[in-house]
Amino acid sequence: MAFDEKYVTDLMRECGKIMLSAHDVEKENGAVEVKEGAANFVTRYDKAVQDKLIGGLSERFPEASFLAEEKDNSDSTASCALLFVIDPIDGTTNFIHDMRCSVISVGVFSYGKPLFGSVYNPYYDELFTAAAGAGAYLNGKKIAVSARPISTALVSFGTAPYYREKYSDRVFNAAKKVFMQCADIRRSGSAAYDICCVACGRTDAFFEVLLSPWDYAAGSIIISEAGGKCTTFDGGEPSICSSSSFVCSNSLIHKQISDFVKE
């Protein structure tokens, strides 16, 4: 039976309504919890979106396994027939502050190989999708990475805020190196969204020193299908089941960006 992409994206749109229902989350009693690491938060909305996603996907795909940000993933493995890698709200700090730059991210893998990726921004009703070998799309229209050189490139980056004591010098030294060579730099606060912006040519590269797999699982499929490239800082393949460095680009400037961000 063919994989049901529409079921997944319809469910993500329904979950987007949960995000849109939130108002003044920071002031809502008991809505925000602090997790391990600096400035690392989870809200009741993250949990509600994740529960709805896993519940709905389990019903439609009973054979599926799940790797998700707000669950115990000790039993998760890439070597299964169907693995959903889920970030219920990527950009939780943005969400708490009502920055309106937070997304739902779902990457799907079969025996470790990419099958389907989707990232949904409910604030702008933007749905990025890509099936392996079938191209990348934004709201049904095909997208592709840019062809800009480094001199005119717009580059986004993440600050690895949960690990700032360890990585802050490395992060901002890398950002300065890139800034001195490109047109300008940006930071949205959502890695999944930043990756999709590279995929559709709004920006030209993105990097972060340490990300969890749910931050980039869907985006890595989308940008690859859009003609871009994504690797670890050292040129390897980002892991599906463990954290790693991450850099993606329009392919033309990948080596230059990678060289700038290497330690």
Coordinates of C-alpha atoms in Angstrom, one line a residue:
M1 CA 0.0 0.0 0.0
A2 CA 1.3 3.4 -0.9
F3 CA 2.3 5.8 1.8
D4 CA -0.6 8.2 2.6
E5 CA 1.0 11.7 2.5
K6 CA -2.3 13.5 2.5
Y7 CA -3.3 11.9 5.8
V8 CA -0.1 13.2 7.4
T9 CA -0.4 16.7 6.1
D10 CA -4.1 16.9 6.9
L11 CA -3.3 15.9 10.5
M12 CA -0.5 18.5 10.7
R13 CA -3.0 21.2 9.6
E14 CA -5.3 20.1 12.4
C15 CA -2.5 20.3 14.9
G16 CA -1.8 23.8 13.6
K17 CA -5.1 24.8 15.0
I18 CA -3.9 23.9 18.5
M19 CA -1.0 26.3 18.1
L20 CA -3.3 29.0 16.8
S21 CA -5.6 28.6 19.8
A22 CA -2.8 29.7 22.1
H23 CA -2.8 33.3 23.5
D24 CA -0.4 34.8 26.1
V25 CA 1.2 31.4 26.7
E26 CA 3.8 33.0 29.0
K27 CA 1.1 34.2 31.3
E28 CA -1.0 31.0 31.2
N29 CA -0.8 29.3 34.6
G30 CA 1.1 26.0 34.3
A31 CA 1.4 26.1 30.5
V32 CA 5.2 26.4 30.4
E33 CA 7.7 23.9 31.9
V34 CA 11.5 24.2 32.0
K35 CA 13.6 21.3 30.6
E36 CA 17.3 20.4 31.0
G37 CA 19.6 23.0 29.4
A38 CA 19.6 26.8 29.2
A39 CA 16.4 28.4 27.9
N40 CA 14.9 25.0 27.1
F41 CA 11.1 25.0 27.4
V42 CA 8.1 22.8 26.7
T43 CA 4.5 23.9 26.8
R44 CA 1.2 22.1 27.1
Y45 CA 0.6 22.9 23.5
D46 CA 3.8 21.0 22.4
K47 CA 2.5 18.0 24.3
A48 CA -1.0 18.4 22.9
V49 CA 0.3 18.6 19.3
Q50 CA 2.6 15.6 19.8
D51 CA -0.2 13.5 21.4
K52 CA -2.5 14.3 18.5
L53 CA 0.1 13.5 15.9
I54 CA 1.2 10.2 17.4
G55 CA -2.4 9.2 18.2
G56 CA -3.5 9.9 14.6
L57 CA -0.5 8.4 12.9
S58 CA -0.7 5.3 15.1
E59 CA -4.3 4.8 14.1
R60 CA -3.5 5.1 10.4
F61 CA -0.1 3.4 10.5
P62 CA -0.2 0.8 13.3
E63 CA 3.2 -0.6 12.3
A64 CA 5.0 2.8 12.8
S65 CA 7.6 3.8 15.4
F66 CA 8.1 7.3 16.7
L67 CA 11.0 9.5 17.6
A68 CA 9.7 12.7 19.0
E69 CA 11.0 15.6 21.1
E70 CA 8.6 15.3 24.1
K71 CA 8.8 11.5 24.7
D72 CA 11.2 8.8 25.9
N73 CA 13.0 7.7 22.8
S74 CA 15.2 5.0 24.4
D75 CA 13.5 2.3 22.2
S76 CA 13.6 4.3 18.9
T77 CA 15.7 3.0 16.1
A78 CA 16.2 3.8 12.4
S79 CA 16.1 0.2 11.4
C80 CA 12.3 -0.1 11.2
A81 CA 9.8 -0.2 8.3
L82 CA 8.3 3.2 9.2
L83 CA 9.7 5.8 11.5
F84 CA 8.1 9.2 12.2
V85 CA 10.6 11.8 13.5
I86 CA 8.4 14.5 15.1
D87 CA 9.0 18.0 16.4
P88 CA 5.5 19.1 17.6
I89 CA 6.5 22.8 17.9
D90 CA 9.9 23.7 16.5
G91 CA 10.6 27.2 17.9
T92 CA 9.0 26.8 21.3
T93 CA 10.6 29.9 22.7
N94 CA 9.2 31.9 19.7
F95 CA 5.8 30.3 20.5
I96 CA 5.9 31.3 24.1
H97 CA 6.7 34.9 23.1
D98 CA 4.1 35.0 20.3
M99 CA 6.8 35.6 17.7
R100 CA 4.7 33.6 15.2
C101 CA 7.7 31.8 13.7
S102 CA 7.1 28.2 15.0
V103 CA 6.4 25.1 12.9
I104 CA 5.3 21.5 13.1
S105 CA 7.9 19.1 11.6
V106 CA 7.4 15.5 10.6
G107 CA 10.0 13.4 8.8
V108 CA 9.3 9.9 7.7
F109 CA 11.9 7.2 7.1
S110 CA 11.8 3.5 6.0
Y111 CA 14.7 1.4 7.2
G112 CA 16.8 4.5 7.6
K113 CA 16.0 5.9 4.1
P114 CA 14.0 9.1 3.6
L115 CA 10.4 8.6 2.6
F116 CA 8.6 11.9 3.2
G117 CA 9.1 15.2 4.9
S118 CA 6.6 18.0 5.8
V119 CA 7.0 21.2 7.7
Y120 CA 3.9 23.3 8.5
N121 CA 3.8 27.0 9.6
P122 CA 0.2 27.6 10.7
Y123 CA 0.7 31.3 11.1
Y124 CA 1.2 31.8 7.4
D125 CA -0.5 28.5 6.3
E126 CA 2.7 27.4 4.6
L127 CA 3.1 23.7 4.1
F128 CA 6.5 22.5 2.8
T129 CA 6.5 18.9 1.6
A130 CA 8.8 16.5 -0.2
A131 CA 8.6 12.8 -1.1
A132 CA 11.8 10.9 -1.9
G133 CA 12.5 11.3 -5.6
A134 CA 9.5 13.5 -6.3
G135 CA 10.7 17.1 -5.7
A136 CA 9.9 19.6 -3.0
Y137 CA 6.8 21.8 -2.8
L138 CA 5.3 24.8 -0.9
N139 CA 1.5 24.7 -0.8
G140 CA 1.6 22.4 -3.9
K141 CA 3.9 24.5 -6.0
K142 CA 7.4 23.2 -6.8
I143 CA 10.3 24.9 -5.1
A144 CA 14.0 24.9 -5.6
V145 CA 17.1 26.3 -4.0
S146 CA 18.7 29.5 -5.1
A147 CA 21.8 29.9 -7.4
R148 CA 23.4 32.8 -5.4
P149 CA 27.1 32.9 -4.7
I150 CA 28.5 33.6 -1.2
S151 CA 28.9 37.3 -1.9
T152 CA 25.2 37.9 -2.3
A153 CA 24.0 35.0 0.0
L154 CA 21.7 35.5 2.9
V155 CA 22.7 32.9 5.6
S156 CA 20.8 31.9 8.7
F157 CA 22.2 30.2 11.7
G158 CA 21.2 28.7 15.1
T159 CA 22.8 29.6 18.4
A160 CA 22.5 26.1 20.1
P161 CA 21.0 28.0 23.1
Y162 CA 20.6 24.9 25.3
Y163 CA 24.4 24.4 25.2
R164 CA 25.5 28.0 25.3
E165 CA 28.2 27.4 27.9
K166 CA 30.0 25.0 25.7
Y167 CA 29.3 26.3 22.2
S168 CA 28.7 30.1 22.3
D169 CA 32.2 31.1 21.3
R170 CA 32.3 28.6 18.4
V171 CA 28.8 29.7 17.3
F172 CA 29.5 33.4 17.1
N173 CA 33.0 33.0 15.7
A174 CA 31.6 31.0 12.9
A175 CA 28.8 33.5 12.4
K176 CA 31.3 36.3 12.1
K177 CA 33.3 34.4 9.5
V178 CA 30.2 33.9 7.4
F179 CA 29.0 37.4 7.9
M180 CA 32.2 38.9 6.6
Q181 CA 31.8 37.0 3.3
C182 CA 28.0 37.0 2.6
A183 CA 25.4 39.7 2.1
D184 CA 24.0 39.3 5.6
I185 CA 22.9 36.8 8.3
R186 CA 19.6 36.0 9.9
R187 CA 18.2 34.0 12.8
S188 CA 14.6 32.9 13.0
G189 CA 14.6 30.7 16.1
S190 CA 13.3 27.6 14.3
A191 CA 15.8 25.4 12.6
A192 CA 13.1 23.5 10.6
Y193 CA 11.8 26.7 9.2
D194 CA 15.2 28.0 8.4
I195 CA 16.0 24.8 6.4
C196 CA 12.8 25.2 4.4
C197 CA 13.7 28.8 3.7
V198 CA 16.9 27.6 2.1
A199 CA 14.9 25.0 0.2
C200 CA 12.6 27.6 -1.4
G201 CA 15.4 30.1 -2.1
R202 CA 14.5 32.7 0.4
T203 CA 17.9 32.2 2.0
D204 CA 21.0 30.4 0.7
A205 CA 22.4 28.5 3.7
F206 CA 21.8 27.6 7.3
F207 CA 24.0 26.1 10.0
E208 CA 23.9 25.1 13.7
V209 CA 26.6 23.5 15.8
L210 CA 24.3 21.0 17.5
L211 CA 20.7 20.0 16.6
S212 CA 18.4 17.1 17.5
P213 CA 17.2 14.8 14.7
W214 CA 13.6 16.1 15.0
D215 CA 14.9 19.6 14.2
Y216 CA 16.2 18.6 10.8
A217 CA 14.6 15.2 9.8
A218 CA 11.8 16.6 7.7
G219 CA 13.8 19.6 6.5
S220 CA 16.7 17.5 5.3
I221 CA 14.4 15.6 2.9
I222 CA 12.8 18.8 1.7
I223 CA 16.0 20.6 0.9
S224 CA 17.6 17.6 -0.8
E225 CA 14.5 17.3 -3.0
A226 CA 14.8 21.0 -3.7
G227 CA 18.3 20.6 -5.2
G228 CA 20.2 21.6 -2.1
K229 CA 22.7 19.8 0.1
C230 CA 22.8 19.0 3.8
T231 CA 25.6 17.5 5.9
T232 CA 27.3 17.6 9.3
F233 CA 30.0 20.2 9.6
D234 CA 32.5 17.5 8.7
G235 CA 30.7 16.5 5.5
G236 CA 28.9 13.4 6.9
E237 CA 25.3 12.4 6.9
P238 CA 23.2 13.9 9.8
S239 CA 22.0 11.1 12.0
I240 CA 18.3 10.2 12.2
C241 CA 18.5 9.0 15.8
S242 CA 21.1 11.2 17.5
S243 CA 22.1 14.8 17.7
S244 CA 24.7 16.3 15.3
S245 CA 26.0 19.4 13.7
F246 CA 24.1 20.5 10.6
V247 CA 24.7 22.7 7.6
C248 CA 22.6 23.0 4.5
S249 CA 22.9 25.2 1.4
N250 CA 22.0 25.8 -2.2
S251 CA 24.8 23.3 -3.0
L252 CA 26.9 26.0 -4.8
I253 CA 28.3 27.5 -1.6
H254 CA 28.3 24.4 0.6
K255 CA 32.0 23.9 0.8
Q256 CA 32.6 27.6 1.6
I257 CA 30.0 27.6 4.4
S258 CA 31.3 24.3 5.8
D259 CA 34.8 25.6 5.8
F260 CA 33.7 28.8 7.7
V261 CA 31.8 26.8 10.4
K262 CA 34.4 24.1 11.0
E263 CA 36.1 24.4 14.4

